[in-house]
C-alpha angles and dihedrals in degrees: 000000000000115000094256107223112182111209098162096095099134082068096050140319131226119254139258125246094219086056086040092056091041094064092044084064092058095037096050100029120004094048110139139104124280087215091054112102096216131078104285100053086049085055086049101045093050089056085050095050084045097051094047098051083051095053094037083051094054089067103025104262145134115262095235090066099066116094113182118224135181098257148345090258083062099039086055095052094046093049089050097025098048097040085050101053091031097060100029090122101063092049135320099222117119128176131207139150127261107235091057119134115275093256090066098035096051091049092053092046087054093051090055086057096055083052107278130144120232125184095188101197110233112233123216121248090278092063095251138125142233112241080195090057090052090056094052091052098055112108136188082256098050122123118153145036133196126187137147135243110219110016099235099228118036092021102232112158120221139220095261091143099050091045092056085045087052098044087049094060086048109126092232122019126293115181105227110200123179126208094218093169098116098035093047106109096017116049120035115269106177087081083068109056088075089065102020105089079180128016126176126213133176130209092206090067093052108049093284135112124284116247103055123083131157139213134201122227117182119227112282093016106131115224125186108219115238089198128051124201136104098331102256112169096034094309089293106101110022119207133079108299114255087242098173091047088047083062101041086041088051084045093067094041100057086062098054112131131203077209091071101068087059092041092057093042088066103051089040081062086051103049096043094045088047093059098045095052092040102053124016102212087063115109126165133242134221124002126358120279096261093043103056131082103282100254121043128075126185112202130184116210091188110212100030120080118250099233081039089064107032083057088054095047084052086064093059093048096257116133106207135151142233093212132307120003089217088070106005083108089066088062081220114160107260118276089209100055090043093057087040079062097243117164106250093252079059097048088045102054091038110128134187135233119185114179127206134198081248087066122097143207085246087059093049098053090044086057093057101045084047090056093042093056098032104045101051083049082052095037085054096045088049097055092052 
């Protein structure tokens, strides 16, 4: 059998044990309800409380504005959804990127839909955007931004901060929400809560289960809810709480280092330098290696297509990706190379890396001696 090495971590992570064990407790022991008045849903309800001050502490915000959600996908909708319905009166502009993560971009393309109006900010070819281009496209109407933080699959990280800075010194209120799933675990994010009036995370992109997400909302932000019930998580999002995903989800982050972020840098330089060195028709996308978020690497093997190659990765026992896992089954071209301006050969052959703490230096290496071998064999077939 291969050596399986996963490096598709910007789709999901494996779990820890510790958050493993955690939601069998819940599972197995500490099972009812947090509504329920008896002894089980008090035990419920206090894993919950506890979940949600762990999660609020890891960036840097009160427990009470944490609403739990089902995913990242929902959290983002109710954060874009809700603001947008919630302030329409007072203008139905909204303004986004367009290289966010198809969660963000198909809400707002439902909400243009419904009337509303939508500016998406171009980025440049090395997936960033202009602070300057946001500020043009502020109107009188204007009343929400959404950007993200880390772009999920060339790992360019954008100005959130500056744009919050720059939203703060608007003459009337603008509701600023980032989309910090692919940063969280890996770049601060306490610096942000001071500019962020929303802000979505996700426990499957950490170490935790799928299923659980979060999203900030600061205090006095409306939100309309998406979903209606019995008013669980301050009225906002209705249904029985996920109780044992919200300990599994505060496992991994407990865990969480200011040390990662160096760790899978490094191993980011070596893979990258690896590859170059290893094959010549390799280029990378998106930012340069140093500038980018830590863990994720964009490479184009022009002349081999991108799901080609991943298959053949597979057989070697390395999980990588062509894109985003929410439409890499489409085997469209990416959304996201084709705003950053790169030539469709380009688009086609582009491949993922997404690296995790659980990687090693011996991965790493395994990864580049796999690509040596396997590129030049598809570059020949190819050719026939």
């Amino acid at each position: 059998m291969p050596k399986e090495v996963y490096l598709d971590n910007s789709a999901t992570t494996a779990v820890l044990p510790r958050a493993v064990q955690d939601m069998d407790e819940c599972f197995l022991r500490s099972y009812g309800n947090p509504s329920s008045l008896h002894q089980k849903g008090i035990e419920a309800e206090r894993i919950l409380k506890h979940a949600r001050h762990i999660i609020a502490d890891s960036i840097g915000a009160d427990d009470k504005s944490i609403i739990f959600t089902g995913s990242g996908t929902e959290a983002n909708n109710l954060a874009i959804q809700g603001v947008a319905h919630a302030y329409a009166r007072f203008g139905k502009h909204l303004i986004t990127t367009s290289i966010e993560h198809p969660s963000v971009l198909n809400t707002f393309k439902a909400l243009e839909d419904e009337g509303f109006s939508v500016s998406y900010i171009d980025a440049d070819r090395y997936g960033n955007i202009d602070i300057d281009d946001i500020n043009a496209a502020i109107r009188d109407d204007t009343v929400l931004v959404s950007v993200m933080y880390v772009n999920n699959e060339v790992g360019s990280i954008l100005p959130v901060q500056d744009i919050g800075q720059l939203l703060k010194r608007g003459d009337h209120r603008i509701i600023f929400h980032i989309d910090a799933v692919q940063a969280y675990g890996k770049l601060p994010l306490k610096p942000l809560i001071p500019f962020a009036d929303l802000m979505t995370i996700s426990a499957h992109k950490i170490h935790g289960p799928k299923g659980i997400a979060a999203l900030y909302i600061r205090d006095g932000i409306r939100i309309k809810p998406l979903i209606y019930g019995g008013g669980q998580e301050r009225d906002i999002r209705s249904g029985t709480e996920n109780v044992p995903g919200a300990a599994g989800f505060a496992a991994a982050a407990s865990v969480l280092s200011s040390e990662s972020a160096g760790y899978l840098s490094d191993l980011k330089q070596m893979l990258a330098k690896g590859i170059l060195e290893a094959v010549s028709n390799a280029s990378i996308n998106g930012p340069d290696v140093d500038k980018g978020a830590p863990h994720i690497l964009n490479i184009s093997f022009n002349g081999v297509r991108g799901e080609v190659l991943v298959h053949a990765l597979e057989q070697e026992g390395i999980y990588v990706s062509t894109g985003s896992a929410c439409s890499s089954r489409k085997q469209k071209v990416s959304h996201v190379l084709k705003a950053m301006g790169l030539p469709t050969a380009s688009c086609e052959s582009a491949i993922r890396f997404s690296l995790s703490t659980l990687n090693t230096q011996d991965d790493i290496e395994y990864t580049i001696n796999a690509v040596r071998h396997i590129v030049p064999s598809l570059m020949r077939f190819s050719r026939r």
